[in-house]
Tab-separated table of C-alpha atoms in Angstrom:
chain	number	residue	atom	x	y	z
X	1	MET	CA	-18.323	51.258	-23.381
X	2	GLU	CA	-15.153	49.685	-21.960
X	3	GLY	CA	-13.449	46.497	-23.235
X	4	GLU	CA	-14.532	43.208	-22.147
X	5	ALA	CA	-12.283	41.628	-19.500
X	6	PRO	CA	-11.138	38.039	-20.126
X	7	ALA	CA	-12.865	35.429	-17.701
X	8	GLU	CA	-10.575	34.997	-14.519
X	9	PRO	CA	-11.083	32.119	-12.128
X	10	SER	CA	-12.688	33.902	-9.216
X	11	LEU	CA	-14.723	32.866	-6.054
X	12	GLU	CA	-17.740	33.646	-8.217
X	13	ASN	CA	-17.610	31.127	-10.902
X	14	MET	CA	-16.251	28.338	-8.695
X	15	LYS	CA	-18.138	25.350	-7.560
X	16	LYS	CA	-19.088	25.478	-3.774
X	17	PHE	CA	-18.629	22.694	-1.438
X	18	LEU	CA	-19.149	21.820	2.321
X	19	ILE	CA	-16.446	20.484	4.956
X	20	LEU	CA	-17.504	18.350	7.807
X	21	ILE	CA	-15.256	18.007	10.648
X	22	SER	CA	-15.427	16.621	14.361
X	23	GLY	CA	-12.192	17.788	15.842
X	24	ARG	CA	-9.246	20.388	15.010
X	25	GLY	CA	-9.691	20.081	11.349
X	26	SER	CA	-6.185	20.538	10.208
X	27	ASN	CA	-7.076	18.865	6.752
X	28	MET	CA	-9.956	21.657	6.791
X	29	ALA	CA	-7.513	24.297	7.355
X	30	ALA	CA	-5.077	22.858	4.871
X	31	LEU	CA	-8.079	23.475	2.310
X	32	LEU	CA	-8.868	27.013	3.692
X	33	LYS	CA	-5.223	27.871	3.214
X	34	ALA	CA	-4.907	26.796	-0.315
X	35	CYS	CA	-8.194	28.804	-1.042
X	36	ARG	CA	-6.669	31.876	0.461
X	37	LYS	CA	-3.630	31.381	-1.570
X	38	GLY	CA	-5.544	31.015	-4.915
X	39	ARG	CA	-4.587	27.241	-5.162
X	40	LEU	CA	-8.067	25.801	-4.918
X	41	ARG	CA	-10.420	25.959	-7.660
X	42	ALA	CA	-13.665	25.683	-5.501
X	43	GLU	CA	-14.886	27.615	-2.930
X	44	PRO	CA	-15.419	26.116	0.707
X	45	ALA	CA	-18.521	27.673	1.547
X	46	LEU	CA	-19.563	26.383	4.742
X	47	ILE	CA	-17.925	24.258	7.506
X	48	ILE	CA	-20.188	21.858	9.558
X	49	SER	CA	-19.048	20.255	12.742
X	50	ASN	CA	-21.122	17.579	14.916
X	51	ARG	CA	-19.324	18.701	17.640
X	52	SER	CA	-19.982	22.382	18.980
X	53	GLN	CA	-16.811	22.782	20.661
X	54	ALA	CA	-14.688	21.342	17.731
X	55	PRO	CA	-11.303	23.532	17.592
X	56	GLY	CA	-11.650	23.484	13.990
X	57	LEU	CA	-14.676	25.806	13.842
X	58	GLU	CA	-12.587	28.677	15.394
X	59	ALA	CA	-10.029	27.966	12.842
X	60	ALA	CA	-12.612	28.330	10.053
X	61	ARG	CA	-14.087	31.694	11.463
X	62	ASP	CA	-10.544	32.945	11.375
X	63	TYR	CA	-10.386	32.187	7.881
X	64	GLY	CA	-13.888	34.105	7.450
X	65	VAL	CA	-15.842	31.031	6.499
X	66	ARG	CA	-19.386	30.501	7.508
X	67	THR	CA	-19.368	27.741	10.152
X	68	GLU	CA	-22.456	25.551	11.662
X	69	PHE	CA	-22.948	23.166	14.596
X	70	VAL	CA	-25.306	20.283	13.459
X	71	SER	CA	-26.072	17.718	15.976
X	72	PHE	CA	-25.769	13.938	14.565
X	73	LYS	CA	-26.781	12.363	17.693
X	74	ASP	CA	-29.700	11.736	15.375
X	75	ALA	CA	-27.783	10.581	12.167
X	76	GLU	CA	-31.016	10.963	9.856
X	77	ALA	CA	-31.936	14.585	11.264
X	78	GLY	CA	-28.178	15.914	11.040
X	79	GLU	CA	-27.859	14.655	7.362
X	80	GLN	CA	-31.061	15.997	6.278
X	81	ARG	CA	-30.059	19.234	8.085
X	82	THR	CA	-26.475	19.063	6.522
X	83	ILE	CA	-28.223	18.665	2.976
X	84	ASP	CA	-30.580	21.581	3.586
X	85	LEU	CA	-27.560	23.535	4.392
X	86	ALA	CA	-25.641	22.402	1.358
X	87	ARG	CA	-28.604	23.445	-0.795
X	88	GLU	CA	-28.841	26.979	1.113
X	89	VAL	CA	-25.241	27.627	0.145
X	90	GLY	CA	-25.408	25.938	-3.122
X	91	ALA	CA	-22.642	23.308	-2.369
X	92	GLU	CA	-21.986	20.809	-5.248
X	93	PHE	CA	-19.786	18.364	-3.212
X	94	ILE	CA	-18.830	17.526	0.307
X	95	VAL	CA	-15.245	17.079	1.977
X	96	LEU	CA	-15.174	14.825	5.207
X	97	ALA	CA	-12.081	16.215	6.886
X	98	GLY	CA	-11.845	14.082	9.979
X	99	PHE	CA	-15.557	13.732	10.479
X	100	MET	CA	-15.861	11.017	12.998
X	101	ARG	CA	-19.261	9.602	12.132
X	102	VAL	CA	-20.189	7.332	9.502
X	103	VAL	CA	-22.407	8.679	6.699
X	104	THR	CA	-25.777	6.926	5.900
X	105	GLU	CA	-27.539	6.480	2.328
X	106	THR	CA	-29.483	9.607	3.171
X	107	LEU	CA	-26.526	11.992	2.672
X	108	ILE	CA	-25.025	9.474	0.109
X	109	ASN	CA	-27.983	9.342	-2.107
X	110	ALA	CA	-28.313	13.198	-2.219
X	111	PHE	CA	-24.502	13.680	-3.383
X	112	PRO	CA	-23.834	10.624	-5.365
X	113	ASN	CA	-19.934	10.354	-5.924
X	114	ARG	CA	-19.919	13.917	-4.620
X	115	ILE	CA	-18.707	13.048	-1.002
X	116	ILE	CA	-15.019	12.471	-0.655
X	117	ASN	CA	-13.136	11.515	2.356
X	118	ILE	CA	-9.291	11.191	3.362
X	119	HIS	CA	-7.883	8.240	5.143
X	120	PRO	CA	-4.451	7.914	6.626
X	121	SER	CA	-3.252	4.696	5.088
X	122	LEU	CA	-3.009	2.912	1.558
X	123	LEU	CA	-6.543	1.642	1.299
X	124	PRO	CA	-7.817	-1.345	1.014
X	125	ALA	CA	-4.935	-1.807	3.802
X	126	PHE	CA	-5.929	-0.593	7.264
X	127	PRO	CA	-9.535	0.908	6.886
X	128	GLY	CA	-11.285	2.156	10.168
X	129	LEU	CA	-9.942	3.887	13.153
X	130	HIS	CA	-5.913	4.294	14.116
X	131	ALA	CA	-4.856	3.351	10.734
X	132	GLN	CA	-1.429	4.531	11.402
X	133	LYS	CA	-1.285	2.555	14.433
X	134	GLN	CA	-2.540	-0.649	12.477
X	135	ALA	CA	0.197	-0.202	10.063
X	136	LEU	CA	2.841	0.069	12.631
X	137	GLU	CA	1.565	-3.116	14.504
X	138	TYR	CA	1.506	-4.891	11.252
X	139	GLY	CA	5.105	-3.932	10.364
X	140	VAL	CA	4.498	-2.438	6.862
X	141	ARG	CA	7.371	-0.930	5.182
X	142	VAL	CA	5.213	1.828	3.402
X	143	SER	CA	1.972	3.440	4.352
X	144	GLY	CA	0.370	6.701	3.083
X	145	CYS	CA	-2.872	8.287	2.786
X	146	THR	CA	-5.986	7.953	0.354
X	147	THR	CA	-8.710	9.781	-0.970
X	148	HIS	CA	-11.979	8.060	-1.940
X	149	PHE	CA	-15.520	8.627	-2.337
X	150	VAL	CA	-17.687	7.759	0.400
X	151	ASN	CA	-20.153	4.816	0.308
X	152	THR	CA	-21.937	3.117	3.102
X	153	GLY	CA	-19.102	0.943	4.024
X	154	VAL	CA	-15.912	2.064	6.073
X	155	ASP	CA	-13.483	3.350	3.887
X	156	THR	CA	-14.520	1.054	0.915
X	157	GLY	CA	-15.545	3.909	-1.806
X	158	PRO	CA	-13.838	4.052	-5.038
X	159	ILE	CA	-10.208	5.453	-4.516
X	160	ILE	CA	-9.442	8.837	-6.053
X	161	LEU	CA	-5.720	9.572	-5.289
X	162	GLN	CA	-2.940	7.976	-2.985
X	163	ARG	CA	0.184	9.115	-1.802
X	164	VAL	CA	3.090	6.850	-0.251
X	165	VAL	CA	4.959	7.385	3.110
X	166	GLU	CA	7.681	5.178	4.135
X	167	VAL	CA	7.402	3.505	7.541
X	168	LYS	CA	10.656	4.212	9.396
X	169	PRO	CA	12.096	1.449	11.824
X	170	ASP	CA	12.074	3.995	14.911
X	171	ASP	CA	8.545	5.399	13.864
X	172	THR	CA	6.075	5.869	16.351
X	173	GLU	CA	2.154	6.351	16.055
X	174	ASP	CA	2.915	9.997	16.373
X	175	THR	CA	5.741	10.342	14.008
X	176	LEU	CA	4.072	8.273	11.143
X	177	SER	CA	0.946	10.130	11.877
X	178	ALA	CA	2.706	13.849	11.329
X	179	ARG	CA	4.377	12.570	8.223
X	180	ILE	CA	1.338	10.886	6.897
X	181	LEU	CA	-0.800	14.222	7.724
X	182	GLU	CA	1.713	16.387	6.140
X	183	GLN	CA	1.031	14.315	2.656
X	184	GLU	CA	-2.851	14.200	3.437
X	185	HIS	CA	-3.022	18.234	2.973
X	186	ALA	CA	-1.415	17.991	-0.314
X	187	LEU	CA	-3.563	14.978	-1.504
X	188	LEU	CA	-6.667	16.741	-0.555
X	189	VAL	CA	-6.097	19.962	-2.348
X	190	GLU	CA	-5.150	18.119	-5.192
X	191	THR	CA	-8.667	16.100	-4.924
X	192	VAL	CA	-10.531	19.106	-4.716
X	193	ASN	CA	-9.387	20.371	-7.711
X	194	LEU	CA	-10.053	17.334	-9.526
X	195	LEU	CA	-13.430	17.626	-8.189
X	196	ALA	CA	-13.839	21.194	-9.074
X	197	ASP	CA	-12.545	20.685	-12.548
X	198	ASP	CA	-15.131	17.516	-12.955
X	199	ARG	CA	-12.189	15.177	-13.750
X	200	LEU	CA	-13.414	12.370	-12.060
X	201	HIS	CA	-15.459	9.533	-13.452
X	202	VAL	CA	-16.538	6.534	-11.562
X	203	VAL	CA	-17.744	3.206	-13.573
X	204	ASN	CA	-18.604	0.356	-11.582
X	205	THR	CA	-17.466	1.514	-8.278
X	206	ARG	CA	-13.811	2.193	-9.859
X	207	ILE	CA	-12.714	5.749	-11.112
X	208	VAL	CA	-11.314	4.579	-14.382
X	209	ASN	CA	-10.140	7.753	-16.085
X	210	ILE	CA	-8.966	11.084	-14.809
X	211	SER	CA	-9.654	13.131	-18.261
X	212	ARG	CA	-7.051	15.964	-18.756
X	213	ASN	CA	-8.958	18.573	-20.024
G	1	MET	CA	55.618	-19.068	3.790
G	2	GLU	CA	53.750	-16.424	2.263
G	3	GLY	CA	51.788	-13.668	3.626
G	4	GLU	CA	48.021	-14.681	4.474
G	5	ALA	CA	45.494	-12.994	2.105
G	6	PRO	CA	42.645	-11.143	4.013
G	7	ALA	CA	39.397	-13.036	4.035
G	8	GLU	CA	37.505	-12.588	0.784
G	9	PRO	CA	33.681	-13.102	0.313
G	10	SER	CA	33.357	-16.261	-1.542
G	11	LEU	CA	30.909	-19.079	-2.182
G	12	GLU	CA	32.954	-21.110	0.312
G	13	ASN	CA	31.963	-19.013	3.411
G	14	MET	CA	28.574	-17.897	2.426
G	15	LYS	CA	25.511	-19.187	3.768
G	16	LYS	CA	23.785	-21.649	1.492
G	17	PHE	CA	19.989	-21.624	0.611
G	18	LEU	CA	17.351	-23.497	-1.451
G	19	ILE	CA	15.029	-21.930	-4.260
G	20	LEU	CA	11.757	-23.349	-4.635
G	21	ILE	CA	9.667	-22.985	-7.856
G	22	SER	CA	6.738	-24.120	-10.028
G	23	GLY	CA	7.055	-22.239	-13.337
G	24	ARG	CA	9.443	-20.307	-15.010
G	25	GLY	CA	11.277	-18.895	-12.113
G	26	SER	CA	11.972	-15.496	-13.042
G	27	ASN	CA	12.598	-14.554	-9.505
G	28	MET	CA	14.898	-17.315	-9.070
G	29	ALA	CA	16.690	-16.222	-12.317
G	30	ALA	CA	17.181	-13.023	-10.978
G	31	LEU	CA	18.798	-14.354	-7.742
G	32	LEU	CA	21.009	-16.469	-9.813
G	33	LYS	CA	22.229	-13.777	-11.862
G	34	ALA	CA	22.818	-11.654	-8.865
G	35	CYS	CA	24.994	-14.434	-7.859
G	36	ARG	CA	26.764	-14.745	-10.902
G	37	LYS	CA	27.788	-11.160	-10.707
G	38	GLY	CA	28.852	-11.041	-7.405
G	39	ARG	CA	25.978	-9.224	-5.793
G	40	LEU	CA	24.435	-11.811	-3.520
G	41	ARG	CA	25.909	-12.764	-0.121
G	42	ALA	CA	24.382	-16.240	-0.191
G	43	GLU	CA	24.906	-19.368	-2.331
G	44	PRO	CA	21.825	-20.645	-4.130
G	45	ALA	CA	22.705	-24.335	-3.547
G	46	LEU	CA	19.733	-26.110	-4.897
G	47	ILE	CA	16.556	-25.310	-6.901
G	48	ILE	CA	13.461	-27.442	-6.127
G	49	SER	CA	10.510	-27.626	-8.475
G	50	ASN	CA	7.061	-29.146	-7.705
G	51	ARG	CA	6.674	-29.486	-11.500
G	52	SER	CA	9.144	-31.785	-13.385
G	53	GLN	CA	8.422	-29.612	-16.429
G	54	ALA	CA	9.022	-26.363	-14.766
G	55	PRO	CA	10.949	-23.834	-17.282
G	56	GLY	CA	12.661	-22.598	-14.657
G	57	LEU	CA	14.544	-25.883	-13.809
G	58	GLU	CA	16.646	-25.468	-17.243
G	59	ALA	CA	17.124	-21.827	-16.503
G	60	ALA	CA	18.810	-23.127	-13.356
G	61	ARG	CA	20.731	-25.531	-15.168
G	62	ASP	CA	22.148	-22.960	-17.464
G	63	TYR	CA	23.376	-21.185	-14.541
G	64	GLY	CA	25.153	-24.371	-13.127
G	65	VAL	CA	22.965	-24.811	-10.262
G	66	ARG	CA	21.651	-28.248	-8.823
G	67	THR	CA	18.133	-28.951	-9.532
G	68	GLU	CA	15.691	-31.594	-8.141
G	69	PHE	CA	11.876	-32.356	-8.902
G	70	VAL	CA	10.226	-33.134	-5.655
G	71	SER	CA	6.320	-33.930	-5.948
G	72	PHE	CA	4.307	-32.331	-3.506
G	73	LYS	CA	1.149	-34.327	-4.232
G	74	ASP	CA	1.626	-35.641	-0.708
G	75	ALA	CA	2.514	-32.147	0.961
G	76	GLU	CA	4.152	-33.746	3.906
G	77	ALA	CA	5.984	-36.179	1.877
G	78	GLY	CA	7.167	-33.276	-0.488
G	79	GLU	CA	8.050	-31.002	2.630
G	80	GLN	CA	10.045	-33.958	4.228
G	81	ARG	CA	12.042	-34.429	1.045
G	82	THR	CA	12.640	-30.732	0.965
G	83	ILE	CA	14.016	-30.744	4.421
G	84	ASP	CA	16.281	-33.628	3.995
G	85	LEU	CA	17.702	-32.097	0.616
G	86	ALA	CA	18.344	-28.759	2.629
G	87	ARG	CA	20.162	-30.647	5.094
G	88	GLU	CA	22.057	-32.599	2.489
G	89	VAL	CA	23.365	-29.483	0.783
G	90	GLY	CA	23.543	-27.445	4.143
G	91	ALA	CA	21.106	-24.746	3.236
G	92	GLU	CA	20.056	-22.519	6.193
G	93	PHE	CA	17.228	-20.666	4.650
G	94	ILE	CA	14.546	-21.151	1.817
G	95	VAL	CA	13.325	-18.955	-1.001
G	96	LEU	CA	9.925	-19.180	-2.253
G	97	ALA	CA	10.151	-17.988	-5.998
G	98	GLY	CA	6.705	-18.566	-7.641
G	99	PHE	CA	6.075	-21.720	-5.596
G	100	MET	CA	2.360	-22.427	-6.042
G	101	ARG	CA	1.657	-24.396	-2.807
G	102	VAL	CA	0.759	-23.622	0.478
G	103	VAL	CA	3.665	-24.433	3.142
G	104	THR	CA	2.621	-26.394	6.124
G	105	GLU	CA	3.817	-26.776	9.794
G	106	THR	CA	6.328	-29.425	8.729
G	107	LEU	CA	8.642	-27.159	6.533
G	108	ILE	CA	7.599	-23.682	8.645
G	109	ASN	CA	8.937	-25.687	11.840
G	110	ALA	CA	12.016	-26.994	10.107
G	111	PHE	CA	12.890	-23.595	9.142
G	112	PRO	CA	11.382	-20.994	11.647
G	113	ASN	CA	11.745	-17.563	10.165
G	114	ARG	CA	13.991	-18.943	7.688
G	115	ILE	CA	11.354	-19.225	4.712
G	116	ILE	CA	10.863	-16.023	2.640
G	117	ASN	CA	8.326	-15.447	-0.181
G	118	ILE	CA	7.660	-12.495	-2.495
G	119	HIS	CA	4.217	-11.373	-3.111
G	120	PRO	CA	3.327	-8.686	-5.904
G	121	SER	CA	1.261	-6.283	-3.702
G	122	LEU	CA	1.765	-4.213	-1.176
G	123	LEU	CA	0.494	-6.674	1.735
G	124	PRO	CA	-1.760	-6.727	3.640
G	125	ALA	CA	-3.416	-5.603	0.505
G	126	PHE	CA	-4.224	-8.246	-2.052
G	127	PRO	CA	-3.094	-11.341	-0.770
G	128	GLY	CA	-3.383	-14.758	-2.714
G	129	LEU	CA	-3.743	-15.323	-6.388
G	130	HIS	CA	-3.739	-12.789	-8.955
G	131	ALA	CA	-2.639	-9.837	-6.746
G	132	GLN	CA	-2.103	-7.521	-9.585
G	133	LYS	CA	-5.548	-8.194	-11.024
G	134	GLN	CA	-7.104	-7.616	-7.659
G	135	ALA	CA	-5.370	-4.186	-7.515
G	136	LEU	CA	-6.404	-2.969	-10.657
G	137	GLU	CA	-10.080	-4.107	-10.234
G	138	TYR	CA	-9.884	-2.398	-6.677
G	139	GLY	CA	-8.814	0.758	-8.533
G	140	VAL	CA	-5.810	1.531	-6.242
G	141	ARG	CA	-3.351	4.129	-7.601
G	142	VAL	CA	-0.308	2.504	-6.040
G	143	SER	CA	0.537	-1.244	-5.642
G	144	GLY	CA	3.878	-2.895	-5.332
G	145	CYS	CA	5.586	-5.979	-3.955
G	146	THR	CA	6.574	-7.438	-0.577
G	147	THR	CA	8.963	-9.819	0.679
G	148	HIS	CA	7.872	-11.712	3.882
G	149	PHE	CA	8.473	-14.604	6.049
G	150	VAL	CA	6.115	-17.380	5.490
G	151	ASN	CA	3.987	-18.937	8.182
G	152	THR	CA	0.775	-20.973	7.681
G	153	GLY	CA	-1.403	-18.085	6.613
G	154	VAL	CA	-1.652	-16.963	2.912
G	155	ASP	CA	0.699	-14.002	2.780
G	156	THR	CA	0.408	-13.112	6.308
G	157	GLY	CA	3.713	-13.492	7.710
G	158	PRO	CA	5.842	-10.668	8.923
G	159	ILE	CA	6.834	-8.341	6.235
G	160	ILE	CA	10.667	-7.712	5.610
G	161	LEU	CA	10.651	-5.218	2.659
G	162	GLN	CA	8.247	-3.597	0.241
G	163	ARG	CA	8.647	-1.641	-2.929
G	164	VAL	CA	6.068	0.702	-4.434
G	165	VAL	CA	4.884	0.581	-8.022
G	166	GLU	CA	2.667	3.548	-9.195
G	167	VAL	CA	-0.678	1.955	-11.201
G	168	LYS	CA	-1.286	4.075	-14.374
G	169	PRO	CA	-4.561	4.719	-15.561
G	170	ASP	CA	-4.170	2.636	-18.825
G	171	ASP	CA	-2.542	-0.366	-16.884
G	172	THR	CA	-3.612	-3.856	-17.802
G	173	GLU	CA	-2.907	-7.084	-15.637
G	174	ASP	CA	0.244	-7.528	-17.826
G	175	THR	CA	1.700	-4.014	-18.023
G	176	LEU	CA	1.136	-3.918	-14.026
G	177	SER	CA	2.743	-7.397	-13.568
G	178	ALA	CA	5.687	-6.534	-15.416
G	179	ARG	CA	6.584	-3.035	-13.907
G	180	ILE	CA	6.204	-4.646	-10.489
G	181	LEU	CA	8.048	-8.044	-11.404
G	182	GLU	CA	11.123	-5.612	-12.248
G	183	GLN	CA	10.743	-4.431	-8.670
G	184	GLU	CA	10.564	-7.868	-6.998
G	185	HIS	CA	14.004	-8.876	-8.819
G	186	ALA	CA	15.763	-6.069	-6.784
G	187	LEU	CA	13.507	-6.523	-3.807
G	188	LEU	CA	14.407	-10.375	-3.555
G	189	VAL	CA	18.153	-9.816	-3.969
G	190	GLU	CA	18.036	-7.047	-1.125
G	191	THR	CA	16.053	-9.246	1.203
G	192	VAL	CA	18.302	-12.287	0.602
G	193	ASN	CA	21.152	-10.405	1.246
G	194	LEU	CA	19.416	-9.143	4.647
G	195	LEU	CA	18.998	-12.871	5.418
G	196	ALA	CA	22.763	-13.653	4.426
G	197	ASP	CA	23.940	-11.026	6.891
G	198	ASP	CA	21.657	-12.092	9.693
G	199	ARG	CA	20.092	-8.903	9.802
G	200	LEU	CA	16.427	-9.797	10.312
G	201	HIS	CA	14.894	-9.952	13.838
G	202	VAL	CA	11.420	-11.279	14.225
G	203	VAL	CA	9.812	-10.101	17.390
G	204	ASN	CA	6.076	-10.770	18.045
G	205	THR	CA	5.413	-11.364	14.541
G	206	ARG	CA	6.898	-8.147	13.228
G	207	ILE	CA	10.374	-7.269	12.308
G	208	VAL	CA	11.356	-4.408	14.273
G	209	ASN	CA	14.871	-3.909	13.628
G	210	ILE	CA	17.277	-4.394	10.669
G	211	SER	CA	20.354	-3.877	12.471
G	212	ARG	CA	23.130	-1.993	10.444
G	213	ASN	CA	26.138	-4.016	11.252
């Protein structure tokens, strides 16, 4: 009988999660890249897109991750199919990565405080679409990105983490978006690892403590 | 005949300004301190308080700056008196430093884009009273302070500068307020110097350019 090897982190004992995308899935790709490099403590088990032609689907397949197209034309049916697929692959949480649909109570109640979104502003400033453009038009000097749990509002759920990005005088929507996106990638990896480690506790709609194990 | 000395910055050729307070005037004191140390390129010519017993009045006198109590129970009359005093001392702009009154068009039209306010949040998030408490209750990870030109809205005018302050997990309203206040002092000095140097240009409600001379 050989000696027992110490328990090593491996995909086998990691929590599994879904990623929902609608487009190129650049934040999804950041998670898959981090996973490949061993920097993610949860396993992206399945990528779901509500658009069959989303470029992110091919990128996901390049990483060897299973992909599914799920129609959300009927939101209720789409969310139910998502729940079924999550159970099938054993996913414990869901990451929205540029998923351009508002999520309803069907999905939220199936994954209470287990669905996260990333938004390109310092919420509660500039919720909704075109957050970077909103920030430029308002004339703020700093913006950034936010990860939060998803509730039935638009970008109103409990904030998990935020990163700041300076707005430069000559910024355009493109240049500001690009600098924020860079921070989004890092922030999302960090947030998924907090979820993987069960370090997020929501009390009264706020995350009051990130316990350090 | 002796040689001409080069022009030196001195109080004599500096723009003058008013400071309006309601309480202890800690941001006012930061400006007066910076002025005494030669780090302010404008002269605080007069401190006005809408409360006769505001502790800030005594602090201002300690710095040798003229003070006036002006009643704002009748806002129109108070603002007209402020305009008269501003003209009397030759003030070119006005700084609201913890001035707990909403300013109306009377004063704003007399000093268009020449009245600034400092607010303890990253506007447009958390306008109005108790901004630090609002931020804690929302659960943001970063907050800060903002200087902006005053319009008839509540903390809605064009943003001049912003500084970021991290919100810590164990922050109370007091601890967060104290760390933000420290940044407010520096931000207000910086903002007054931009005004002193005519480096702020408002176009379409935004400050689109801070020209570097």
